[in-house]
Coordinates of C-alpha atoms in Angstrom, one line a residue:
X1 CA -0.1 0.0 0.0
X2 CA 1.3 3.3 -0.8
X3 CA 1.2 6.5 1.5
X4 CA -0.5 8.6 -1.3
X5 CA -3.7 7.0 0.0
X6 CA -5.9 9.1 2.6
X7 CA -5.1 8.8 6.2
X8 CA -6.0 5.5 7.8
X9 CA -9.0 5.5 10.1
X10 CA -9.9 3.0 12.8
X11 CA -12.9 1.6 10.5
X12 CA -10.4 0.3 7.7
X13 CA -7.4 -1.8 7.8
X14 CA -4.3 0.0 9.0
X15 CA -1.4 0.2 6.5
X16 CA 1.7 -1.8 6.7
X17 CA 5.2 -0.8 6.3
X18 CA 6.2 -0.7 2.6
X19 CA 9.7 -0.7 1.2
X20 CA 10.6 1.1 -1.9
X21 CA 12.1 4.3 -3.4
X22 CA 10.4 7.6 -3.1
X23 CA 8.6 8.6 -6.2
X24 CA 6.6 11.6 -7.3
X25 CA 3.0 11.2 -8.2
X26 CA 3.3 14.3 -10.6
X27 CA 6.4 16.3 -11.8
X28 CA 8.2 18.2 -9.3
X29 CA 6.8 21.8 -8.6
X30 CA 8.7 24.6 -7.3
X31 CA 7.4 26.1 -3.9
X32 CA 8.3 27.1 -0.5
X33 CA 8.9 24.9 2.4
X34 CA 5.8 26.1 4.2
X35 CA 3.7 25.6 0.9
X36 CA 5.0 21.9 0.6
X37 CA 3.9 21.3 4.3
X38 CA 0.6 22.6 3.5
X39 CA 0.3 20.5 0.4
X40 CA 1.1 17.3 2.2
X41 CA -1.3 18.0 4.9
X42 CA -4.1 18.5 2.1
X43 CA -3.0 15.3 0.6
X44 CA -3.2 13.5 4.0
X45 CA -6.9 14.6 4.1
X46 CA -6.3 16.9 7.2
X47 CA -9.5 18.9 8.0
X48 CA -8.4 21.1 11.0
X49 CA -5.0 22.2 12.5
X50 CA -5.5 23.2 16.1
X51 CA -2.8 25.8 17.0
X52 CA -1.5 29.0 18.0
X53 CA 1.0 31.2 15.7
X54 CA 4.4 32.8 16.7
X55 CA 7.5 34.3 15.0
X56 CA 9.3 31.0 13.9
X57 CA 5.9 29.7 12.4
X58 CA 5.0 32.8 10.5
X59 CA 5.9 31.3 7.3
X60 CA 3.7 28.1 7.9
X61 CA 0.7 30.4 8.9
X62 CA 1.3 32.4 5.8
X63 CA 1.1 29.4 3.7
X64 CA -2.2 28.2 5.5
X65 CA -3.7 31.5 4.7
X66 CA -4.6 30.2 1.2
X67 CA -5.2 26.6 2.2
X68 CA -8.5 24.4 2.4
X69 CA -7.4 23.2 5.7
X70 CA -9.3 25.0 8.6
X71 CA -7.0 26.4 11.2
X72 CA -8.4 26.6 14.7
X73 CA -7.1 29.4 16.8
X74 CA -6.9 28.4 20.5
X75 CA -5.7 30.3 23.3
X76 CA -3.1 28.1 24.6
X77 CA -1.1 25.3 22.9
X78 CA -1.9 22.7 25.5
X79 CA -5.6 23.2 24.5
X80 CA -4.3 22.7 20.8
X81 CA -2.8 19.4 21.7
X82 CA -5.7 18.0 23.7
X83 CA -8.2 19.3 21.0
X84 CA -6.3 17.4 18.5
X85 CA -6.3 14.3 20.8
X86 CA -10.0 14.7 21.3
X87 CA -10.6 14.9 17.4
X88 CA -8.5 11.8 17.0
X89 CA -10.3 9.9 19.7
X90 CA -13.7 10.8 18.5
X91 CA -13.0 10.2 14.6
X92 CA -10.4 7.5 14.5
X93 CA -8.4 9.9 12.3
X94 CA -5.0 11.6 13.3
X95 CA -5.3 14.9 14.9
X96 CA -3.0 17.9 14.0
X97 CA -1.7 20.6 16.3
X98 CA 1.0 23.5 15.7
X99 CA 2.9 25.7 18.0
X100 CA 5.8 28.2 17.4
X101 CA 9.2 27.7 18.7
X102 CA 10.4 27.9 22.3
X103 CA 7.5 28.3 24.8
X104 CA 5.0 27.6 22.0
X105 CA 6.6 24.1 21.7
X106 CA 7.1 23.6 25.4
X107 CA 3.4 24.4 26.1
X108 CA 2.5 21.3 24.0
X109 CA 4.5 19.0 26.0
X110 CA 1.9 18.1 28.4
X111 CA -0.7 17.2 25.7
X112 CA 1.9 15.0 23.7
X113 CA 2.8 13.1 26.9
X114 CA -0.9 12.4 27.3
X115 CA -1.1 11.5 23.6
X116 CA 1.9 9.2 24.0
X117 CA 0.6 7.4 27.2
X118 CA -2.8 6.7 25.6
X119 CA -1.4 5.7 22.3
X120 CA -3.4 8.6 20.3
X121 CA -2.4 9.6 16.7
X122 CA -1.5 13.3 17.1
X123 CA 0.8 15.0 14.7
X124 CA 2.5 18.1 16.2
X125 CA 4.2 20.7 13.6
X126 CA 6.4 23.2 15.5
X127 CA 8.3 26.3 14.2
X128 CA 11.9 26.5 15.1
X129 CA 14.5 29.3 15.0
X130 CA 16.5 29.7 11.8
X131 CA 19.3 27.0 11.4
X132 CA 22.3 29.2 11.4
X133 CA 21.3 30.2 15.2
X134 CA 20.1 26.8 16.4
X135 CA 22.2 26.0 19.5
X136 CA 23.2 29.8 20.2
X137 CA 20.4 30.5 22.6
X138 CA 18.6 32.4 20.1
X139 CA 15.4 34.2 21.1
X140 CA 12.4 31.7 21.7
X141 CA 14.8 28.9 20.9
X142 CA 14.3 25.6 22.6
X143 CA 15.6 22.0 21.8
X144 CA 12.0 20.8 20.9
X145 CA 13.3 17.4 19.6
X146 CA 15.3 16.6 22.6
X147 CA 12.6 17.8 24.9
X148 CA 10.0 15.5 23.2
X149 CA 12.1 12.5 22.4
X150 CA 10.8 10.5 25.4
X151 CA 7.0 11.6 24.9
X152 CA 6.7 10.9 21.0
X153 CA 6.8 8.1 18.9
X154 CA 9.0 9.7 16.6
X155 CA 10.2 13.3 16.0
X156 CA 12.6 15.2 13.5
X157 CA 14.3 18.4 13.0
X158 CA 14.3 19.4 9.4
X159 CA 17.2 21.1 8.4
X160 CA 17.3 20.3 4.6
X161 CA 14.1 21.8 2.8
X162 CA 14.1 19.1 0.1
X163 CA 13.4 16.6 2.9
X164 CA 10.5 18.3 4.4
X165 CA 7.9 16.6 2.5
X166 CA 9.3 13.2 3.4
X167 CA 9.4 14.1 7.1
X168 CA 5.7 15.1 7.1
X169 CA 4.6 12.0 5.5
X170 CA 6.8 10.0 7.7
X171 CA 5.3 11.7 10.9
X172 CA 1.7 10.8 9.6
X173 CA 2.6 7.2 8.8
X174 CA 4.3 6.4 12.1
X175 CA 1.5 8.1 14.2
X176 CA -1.1 5.9 12.6
X177 CA 0.6 2.4 12.1
X178 CA 1.5 -0.2 14.5
X179 CA 0.6 1.0 18.1
X180 CA -0.4 4.6 17.4
X181 CA 1.3 7.6 19.0
X182 CA 2.2 11.3 18.6
X183 CA 4.9 12.6 16.3
X184 CA 6.5 15.8 15.9
X185 CA 8.1 17.7 13.1
X186 CA 10.3 20.6 14.0
X187 CA 10.7 23.2 11.1
X188 CA 13.2 26.0 11.2
X189 CA 12.1 29.3 9.9
X190 CA 14.5 29.3 7.0
X191 CA 13.6 25.9 6.0
X192 CA 10.1 26.9 5.6
X193 CA 11.0 30.0 3.5
X194 CA 13.4 28.2 1.2
X195 CA 12.2 26.9 -2.1
X196 CA 12.3 23.1 -3.0
X197 CA 11.2 20.8 -5.8
X198 CA 8.2 19.4 -4.0
X199 CA 7.8 15.6 -4.8
X200 CA 5.5 14.0 -2.2
X201 CA 6.7 10.6 -1.4
X202 CA 4.6 7.8 -2.1
X203 CA 6.4 5.0 -0.1
X204 CA 8.4 4.8 3.1
X205 CA 10.6 2.6 4.8
X206 CA 12.2 2.2 8.2
X207 CA 15.0 -0.2 9.3
X208 CA 13.6 -2.2 12.2
X209 CA 10.0 -0.9 12.0
X210 CA 7.9 -3.5 11.0
X211 CA 4.6 -3.8 12.9
X212 CA 3.2 -7.2 13.2
X213 CA -0.4 -7.3 12.3
X214 CA -1.1 -11.0 11.6
X215 CA -0.5 -13.2 14.4
X216 CA 1.2 -16.6 14.6
X217 CA -1.4 -19.3 14.1
X218 CA 0.4 -21.5 16.7
X219 CA -0.1 -18.8 19.1
X220 CA -3.8 -18.2 18.3
X221 CA -4.4 -21.9 18.6
X222 CA -2.7 -22.2 22.0
X223 CA -4.9 -19.1 23.2
X224 CA -8.0 -20.9 22.0
X225 CA -7.3 -24.1 23.6
X226 CA -6.8 -22.3 26.7
X227 CA -10.1 -20.4 26.5
X228 CA -12.0 -23.8 25.9
X229 CA -10.5 -25.5 28.7
X230 CA -11.2 -22.7 31.1
X231 CA -13.7 -22.7 34.0
X232 CA -13.4 -19.3 35.3
X233 CA -12.5 -17.0 32.2
X234 CA -12.7 -13.2 32.0
X235 CA -12.1 -11.1 28.9
X236 CA -10.2 -7.9 29.7
X237 CA -10.3 -5.3 27.2
X238 CA -8.2 -2.0 26.8
X239 CA -8.0 0.9 24.4
X240 CA -6.1 -1.2 21.7
X241 CA -9.4 -3.0 20.8
X242 CA -10.8 0.4 19.9
X243 CA -7.7 1.6 18.1
X244 CA -7.9 -1.5 15.9
X245 CA -11.7 -1.3 15.4
X246 CA -12.1 -4.8 17.1
X247 CA -15.3 -4.2 19.0
X248 CA -17.2 -6.3 16.8
X249 CA -14.8 -9.1 17.3
X250 CA -14.6 -8.7 21.0
X251 CA -18.3 -8.9 21.1
X252 CA -18.5 -12.2 18.8
X253 CA -15.7 -13.6 21.2
X254 CA -17.7 -12.8 24.3
X255 CA -20.9 -14.2 23.1
X256 CA -19.4 -17.2 21.3
X257 CA -17.4 -18.3 24.2
X258 CA -19.9 -17.1 27.2
X259 CA -17.2 -15.0 28.5
X260 CA -17.6 -12.1 31.1
X261 CA -16.2 -8.9 29.9
X262 CA -14.4 -6.0 31.8
X263 CA -12.8 -3.1 30.4
X264 CA -10.2 -0.4 31.2
X265 CA -11.1 3.4 31.2
X266 CA -9.5 3.5 27.7
X267 CA -11.5 0.4 26.7
X268 CA -14.9 1.8 27.3
X269 CA -17.1 1.2 24.5
X270 CA -15.1 -1.8 23.1
X271 CA -17.9 -3.6 24.6
X272 CA -21.5 -2.7 25.1
X273 CA -21.7 -1.9 29.0
X274 CA -25.5 -2.8 28.9
X275 CA -24.7 -6.3 27.6
X276 CA -25.6 -9.2 30.2
X277 CA -22.0 -10.2 30.0
X278 CA -20.5 -6.7 30.9
X279 CA -18.9 -6.3 34.3
X280 CA -18.0 -2.6 33.8
X281 CA -14.6 -1.1 34.4
X282 CA -11.9 -3.2 36.5
X283 CA -9.4 -1.5 38.7
X284 CA -8.9 0.9 41.5
X285 CA -12.4 2.5 41.1
X286 CA -14.0 -0.3 39.1
X287 CA -17.0 -2.2 40.2
X288 CA -16.4 -4.6 42.9
X289 CA -17.7 -7.7 40.9
X290 CA -15.2 -6.9 38.1
X291 CA -12.4 -6.9 40.5
X292 CA -13.5 -10.1 42.2
X293 CA -13.8 -11.8 38.8
X294 CA -10.4 -10.8 37.9
X295 CA -9.0 -12.0 41.3
X296 CA -10.6 -15.5 41.2
X297 CA -10.4 -16.1 37.3
X298 CA -8.5 -18.9 36.1
X299 CA -7.9 -17.2 32.6
X300 CA -7.4 -13.7 31.8
X301 CA -8.0 -13.1 27.9
X302 CA -6.3 -9.5 27.7
X303 CA -7.0 -7.8 24.5
X304 CA -5.1 -4.5 23.8
X305 CA -4.6 -3.8 27.5
X306 CA -1.4 -3.5 29.5
X307 CA -2.0 -4.6 33.1
X308 CA -1.1 -1.1 34.3
X309 CA -1.1 -0.4 38.1
X310 CA -4.4 1.2 38.4
X311 CA -5.8 -2.2 37.2
X312 CA -3.4 -4.6 39.0
X313 CA -2.7 -2.9 42.4
X314 CA -0.1 -5.0 44.1
X315 CA 1.3 -6.8 41.1
X316 CA 2.6 -9.9 42.9
X317 CA -1.0 -10.4 44.4
X318 CA -3.0 -9.8 41.3
X319 CA -5.1 -12.6 39.9
X320 CA -3.1 -15.3 41.7
X321 CA -5.1 -18.3 40.1
X322 CA -5.1 -17.1 36.5
X323 CA -3.2 -17.9 33.5
X324 CA -2.9 -15.1 30.9
X325 CA -3.8 -15.0 27.2
X326 CA -2.4 -11.5 26.1
X327 CA -3.3 -10.1 22.5
X328 CA -1.4 -6.9 21.8
X329 CA 0.2 -5.3 18.7
X330 CA 3.1 -4.1 20.8
X331 CA 5.7 -7.0 21.7
X332 CA 6.9 -4.8 24.6
X333 CA 3.7 -4.8 26.3
X334 CA 3.3 -8.6 26.2
X335 CA 4.7 -9.9 29.6
X336 CA 5.9 -6.4 30.6
X337 CA 3.9 -6.4 33.7
X338 CA 2.3 -9.7 34.0
X339 CA 3.8 -13.0 32.6
X340 CA 1.8 -14.0 29.4
X341 CA 1.3 -17.8 29.4
X342 CA -0.3 -17.7 25.8
X343 CA 1.2 -14.5 24.1
X344 CA -0.4 -13.4 20.8
X345 CA 1.3 -10.6 18.9
X346 CA -0.7 -9.0 16.2
X347 CA -3.5 -6.5 15.5
X348 CA -6.3 -7.0 17.8
X349 CA -9.0 -7.3 15.1
X350 CA -7.0 -9.6 13.0
X351 CA -6.0 -11.6 15.9
X352 CA -9.6 -12.1 17.2
X353 CA -10.7 -12.9 13.7
X354 CA -8.2 -15.7 13.7
X355 CA -9.2 -16.9 17.2
X356 CA -12.9 -17.1 16.7
X357 CA -13.1 -20.2 14.5
X358 CA -11.1 -22.3 17.2
X359 CA -13.1 -21.0 20.1
X360 CA -16.0 -23.0 21.7
X361 CA -18.6 -22.0 24.3
X362 CA -17.1 -22.5 27.7
X363 CA -18.7 -24.7 30.3
X364 CA -18.7 -22.1 33.1
X365 CA -22.1 -21.7 34.4
X366 CA -21.2 -22.0 38.1
X367 CA -18.7 -19.1 37.4
X368 CA -21.4 -16.9 35.8
X369 CA -23.7 -17.7 38.9
X370 CA -21.0 -16.7 41.3
X371 CA -20.5 -13.3 39.3
X372 CA -24.2 -12.9 39.4
X373 CA -24.2 -13.1 43.2
X374 CA -21.4 -10.5 43.4
X375 CA -23.4 -8.2 41.2
X376 CA -26.4 -8.5 43.4
X377 CA -24.4 -8.1 46.5
X378 CA -22.1 -5.1 45.4
X379 CA -24.0 -3.0 42.9
X380 CA -22.7 0.5 42.2
X381 CA -25.1 2.7 44.3
X382 CA -25.5 6.2 46.0
X383 CA -28.0 7.5 48.4
X384 CA -29.4 10.9 47.0
X385 CA -31.3 12.5 49.8
X386 CA -31.7 16.0 51.3
X387 CA -31.0 19.3 49.7
X388 CA -27.4 18.8 48.6
X389 CA -26.6 17.2 45.2
X390 CA -24.3 14.1 45.4
X391 CA -21.8 14.0 42.4
X392 CA -22.9 10.7 41.6
X393 CA -26.5 11.6 41.2
X394 CA -25.4 14.7 39.1
X395 CA -23.5 12.4 36.7
X396 CA -26.3 9.6 36.6
X397 CA -28.8 12.3 35.6
X398 CA -26.6 13.7 32.9
X399 CA -26.2 10.2 31.5
X400 CA -30.0 9.2 31.9
X401 CA -31.1 12.4 30.0
X402 CA -28.6 12.0 27.2
X403 CA -28.2 8.4 26.8
X404 CA -30.7 8.2 23.9
X405 CA -28.5 10.3 21.8
X406 CA -25.3 8.4 22.7
X407 CA -23.2 11.4 23.2
X408 CA -19.5 11.7 23.0
X409 CA -18.5 12.2 26.7
X410 CA -15.2 13.8 27.2
X411 CA -14.1 13.9 31.0
X412 CA -11.5 15.7 32.9
X413 CA -9.4 13.9 35.7
X414 CA -10.3 13.2 39.3
X415 CA -13.3 12.0 41.3
X416 CA -15.7 13.0 38.6
X417 CA -13.7 10.9 36.1
X418 CA -14.3 7.8 37.8
X419 CA -17.9 8.5 38.6
X420 CA -18.4 9.2 35.0
X421 CA -16.5 5.9 34.1
X422 CA -18.9 4.0 36.6
X423 CA -22.2 5.5 35.8
X424 CA -22.0 6.6 32.1
X425 CA -22.7 3.4 30.1
X426 CA -20.6 3.4 26.9
X427 CA -22.3 1.3 24.2
X428 CA -20.0 1.6 21.2
X429 CA -16.4 3.0 20.8
X430 CA -14.9 6.5 20.5
X431 CA -17.9 7.9 22.7
X432 CA -15.9 8.0 26.1
X433 CA -12.8 10.3 25.9
X434 CA -10.4 10.4 29.0
X435 CA -6.9 11.2 30.0
X436 CA -6.2 7.8 31.2
X437 CA -2.3 7.0 31.3
X438 CA -1.3 10.5 32.3
X439 CA -4.2 11.7 34.1
X440 CA -4.0 15.1 32.9
X441 CA -6.2 17.9 34.6
X442 CA -7.4 20.2 31.8
X443 CA -8.0 17.5 29.2
X444 CA -11.8 17.5 29.3
X445 CA -12.9 20.8 27.6
X446 CA -10.3 20.8 24.8
X447 CA -11.0 17.3 24.0
X448 CA -14.7 18.1 23.8
X449 CA -13.8 20.9 21.6
X450 CA -11.7 18.7 19.3
X451 CA -14.4 16.0 19.3
X452 CA -17.2 18.5 18.2
X453 CA -15.0 19.7 15.4
X454 CA -14.7 16.2 14.3
X455 CA -18.2 15.0 14.9
X456 CA -20.2 18.2 14.3
X457 CA -23.7 16.3 14.2
X458 CA -23.2 14.5 17.4
X459 CA -23.9 15.6 20.9
X460 CA -20.6 16.2 22.8
X461 CA -20.7 16.5 26.6
X462 CA -17.8 17.3 28.8
X463 CA -17.9 16.4 32.5
X464 CA -15.2 18.2 34.4
X465 CA -14.2 19.4 37.9
X466 CA -13.9 22.8 39.2
X467 CA -10.1 22.2 39.5
X468 CA -9.4 20.9 35.9
X469 CA -12.0 23.3 34.3
X470 CA -9.9 26.2 35.4
X471 CA -6.8 25.0 33.7
X472 CA -8.0 25.1 30.1
X473 CA -11.3 27.3 30.5
X474 CA -10.0 29.3 27.6
X475 CA -11.1 26.6 25.2
X476 CA -14.6 28.0 25.6
X477 CA -13.6 31.1 23.4
X478 CA -12.8 28.8 20.7
X479 CA -16.0 27.0 21.1
X480 CA -18.0 30.2 21.1
X481 CA -16.1 31.7 18.1
X482 CA -17.1 28.6 16.0
X483 CA -20.6 28.3 17.5
X484 CA -19.9 24.7 18.6
X485 CA -22.7 23.4 20.9
X486 CA -20.7 21.0 23.4
X487 CA -22.0 21.2 27.0
X488 CA -19.6 21.5 29.8
X489 CA -21.0 20.1 33.2
X490 CA -18.7 21.3 36.0
X491 CA -18.9 19.1 39.0
X492 CA -18.1 21.8 41.5
X493 CA -17.2 20.4 45.0
X494 CA -14.8 23.2 45.8
X495 CA -12.1 20.8 46.3
X496 CA -9.2 19.1 44.4
X497 CA -11.4 16.2 45.2
X498 CA -9.3 13.2 44.5
X499 CA -6.4 14.6 46.3
X500 CA -8.6 15.5 49.2
X501 CA -10.1 12.1 49.3
X502 CA -6.6 10.6 49.7
X503 CA -5.8 13.1 52.4
X504 CA -8.8 12.1 54.3
X505 CA -8.3 8.4 54.0
X506 CA -4.5 8.1 54.3
X507 CA -3.5 11.7 55.9
X508 CA -5.7 11.9 58.9
X509 CA -8.0 14.5 57.3
X510 CA -5.1 16.9 56.9
X511 CA -6.4 19.0 54.0
X512 CA -3.3 20.6 52.6
X513 CA -3.7 23.0 49.7
X514 CA -7.0 21.4 48.4
X515 CA -9.6 23.9 49.2
X516 CA -10.6 25.7 46.2
X517 CA -13.5 27.5 47.6
X518 CA -11.9 30.8 48.6
X519 CA -10.6 31.6 45.1
X520 CA -13.3 29.7 43.0
X521 CA -15.1 32.1 40.6
X522 CA -18.9 32.0 39.6
X523 CA -18.5 29.5 36.9
X524 CA -21.8 30.3 35.0
X525 CA -20.8 33.9 34.8
X526 CA -17.4 33.0 33.8
X527 CA -18.9 31.0 30.9
X528 CA -21.0 34.0 29.9
X529 CA -17.9 36.3 30.1
X530 CA -16.6 34.0 27.2
X531 CA -19.6 34.4 25.3
X532 CA -21.2 31.0 26.2
X533 CA -24.4 30.3 27.9
X534 CA -24.0 30.0 31.8
X535 CA -26.2 28.1 34.3
X536 CA -26.0 27.2 37.8
X537 CA -27.7 24.3 39.7
X538 CA -27.6 24.2 43.4
X539 CA -30.5 21.7 44.5
X540 CA -31.6 18.2 43.5
X541 CA -34.8 19.6 41.9
X542 CA -33.0 22.0 39.9
X543 CA -30.7 19.5 38.2
X544 CA -32.9 17.7 35.8
X545 CA -34.4 21.1 34.4
X546 CA -30.8 22.5 34.4
X547 CA -29.5 19.8 32.2
X548 CA -32.4 19.8 29.8
X549 CA -32.1 23.7 29.3
X550 CA -28.5 23.1 28.5
X551 CA -29.3 20.5 26.0
X552 CA -31.7 22.8 24.2
X553 CA -29.0 25.5 23.5
X554 CA -27.5 24.7 20.1
X555 CA -25.6 27.8 19.0
X556 CA -22.8 28.2 21.5
X557 CA -21.1 26.1 24.3
X558 CA -22.9 25.9 27.6
X559 CA -21.2 25.9 31.2
X560 CA -23.4 24.4 33.8
X561 CA -22.1 24.9 37.3
X562 CA -23.3 22.0 39.3
X563 CA -22.7 22.7 43.3
X564 CA -22.3 19.2 44.7
X565 CA -21.5 17.7 48.2
X566 CA -17.8 18.8 48.9
X567 CA -16.6 15.8 50.7
X568 CA -18.3 12.7 48.8
X569 CA -15.9 10.0 47.9
X570 CA -15.4 7.4 45.2
X571 CA -16.1 3.9 45.9
X572 CA -15.2 1.1 45.3
X573 CA -11.5 1.8 45.8
X574 CA -8.5 -0.4 46.0
X575 CA -5.7 1.8 47.6
X576 CA -2.7 2.3 45.4
X577 CA -0.4 -0.6 45.6
X578 CA -2.7 -2.8 47.6
X579 CA -4.8 -5.8 47.0
X580 CA -8.4 -6.9 46.6
X581 CA -8.5 -7.7 50.3
X582 CA -7.9 -3.9 50.9
X583 CA -10.9 -2.9 48.6
X584 CA -13.2 -0.2 50.3
X585 CA -16.7 -1.3 48.7
X586 CA -18.5 1.7 49.9
X587 CA -18.3 4.5 52.4
X588 CA -18.2 3.3 56.0
X589 CA -21.4 3.8 57.9
X590 CA -21.4 6.2 60.7
X591 CA -22.0 4.9 64.1

């Protein structure tokens, strides 16, 4: 397959590496480096570039002035990176962001790290000072390639104008093949201004980069035998299943083999959470029954998941009775944290397709009876009473009033993120956007912004905390400028809630620097100051009408400030580094 094709999306087979010489599709055309960059973006099918200009990137922005690509002016480069990520996660396409040299590029670092941790295809285009002054501490110079090397899948500094098209095509290719991730192209100002003979490469080749898509049949058959012989299996699904568009195969495997299914936060939507076989989310704040099922299983079938510490807790005590069949495109993940007894390296979709013909229905009815007992004994629940809104009630109400439209839900990071993961039931992929690996406060609103650009006809909802909201609140300006109707529900407890919870439970209620109430603004009026609609909800009886009113506004973003119980905690909870024996299932009852 040649790289002249449109960018790969999740619904189509991803391209495999191709060896071959670079060839021009058309006779070379003389143009500036900045114009060649824009031509490459157009040929990659880029719709939007989220960015912020500066001195070193002026030639690039001058070239974009005449382009068909829509540049989206944000008010902070971190917003640009998260918006590109939200666009990528919602659409399955690569997201693109841009920044100038120095502080512009360094402001992308958090968003790029976030994309790296969550395997999100984001391409960053950064301006750089002119090549003669690189390394001389020029104004707004930073070693962007050096800074971002550990947090990108690949990056490059282009010093030869003729190599710029190849660097751009290379960045798109690497971001979207194998295990996806962010890439970066750093473009000095003089390179952007220099003329070159534009030849867009049709093929690309990398020594040592050979993503393996098709699994070894022997590995597949060994995994199938293990599934067929298991008595207490569980299917553990991560974000890799969504990346590879394997959700249909996940469903077929679960139904064909009668497997209970649990997902990570990244995996929400890879399996219908209203399906009878669904156990919801697993891990630190996952359902108690999912955690018990993992602990007592005899076989874990991991698909595109990495056994991270928020799932395993104390690794040496995690799932002590289970063998592991691990399906992943990244060989480095297989066996990294938990030994894989049945490794299957390959694309999740292709691997599951190869596995299905060999899998039989498991004889595990006693296992399902045990899980049903756990579900009945330890359901997710809360007790809404009195005049103060519980955050669980707020999020559950938002879900109940929007579920018929299957919204894209972007969450920030903290307690509300975990409540949303518990109470918002995802029925299909690309509908739940979360900063999962890095846990980035400030992710939610920019991700919703990017998702709404990518999916303009869909309902997009951001559920954020009052802490994270203030980190990237300026994203509302861009939403208002483009009349994007995404909804921002601020779960306002006046605290850095998750940090406060840990201080309560493990630091003897010593609330050190987590109380936001003395300085918090009126969030409804703040939204209005940005030109958006602003609403405030203070009592349970106001919640339903407030959410409905927000949903009716369709010409600008809406900020809904929901005042909730300040000291409510998220349960279940397995404390960090602990075991299932330490799981706190619900708040202790007062004496």
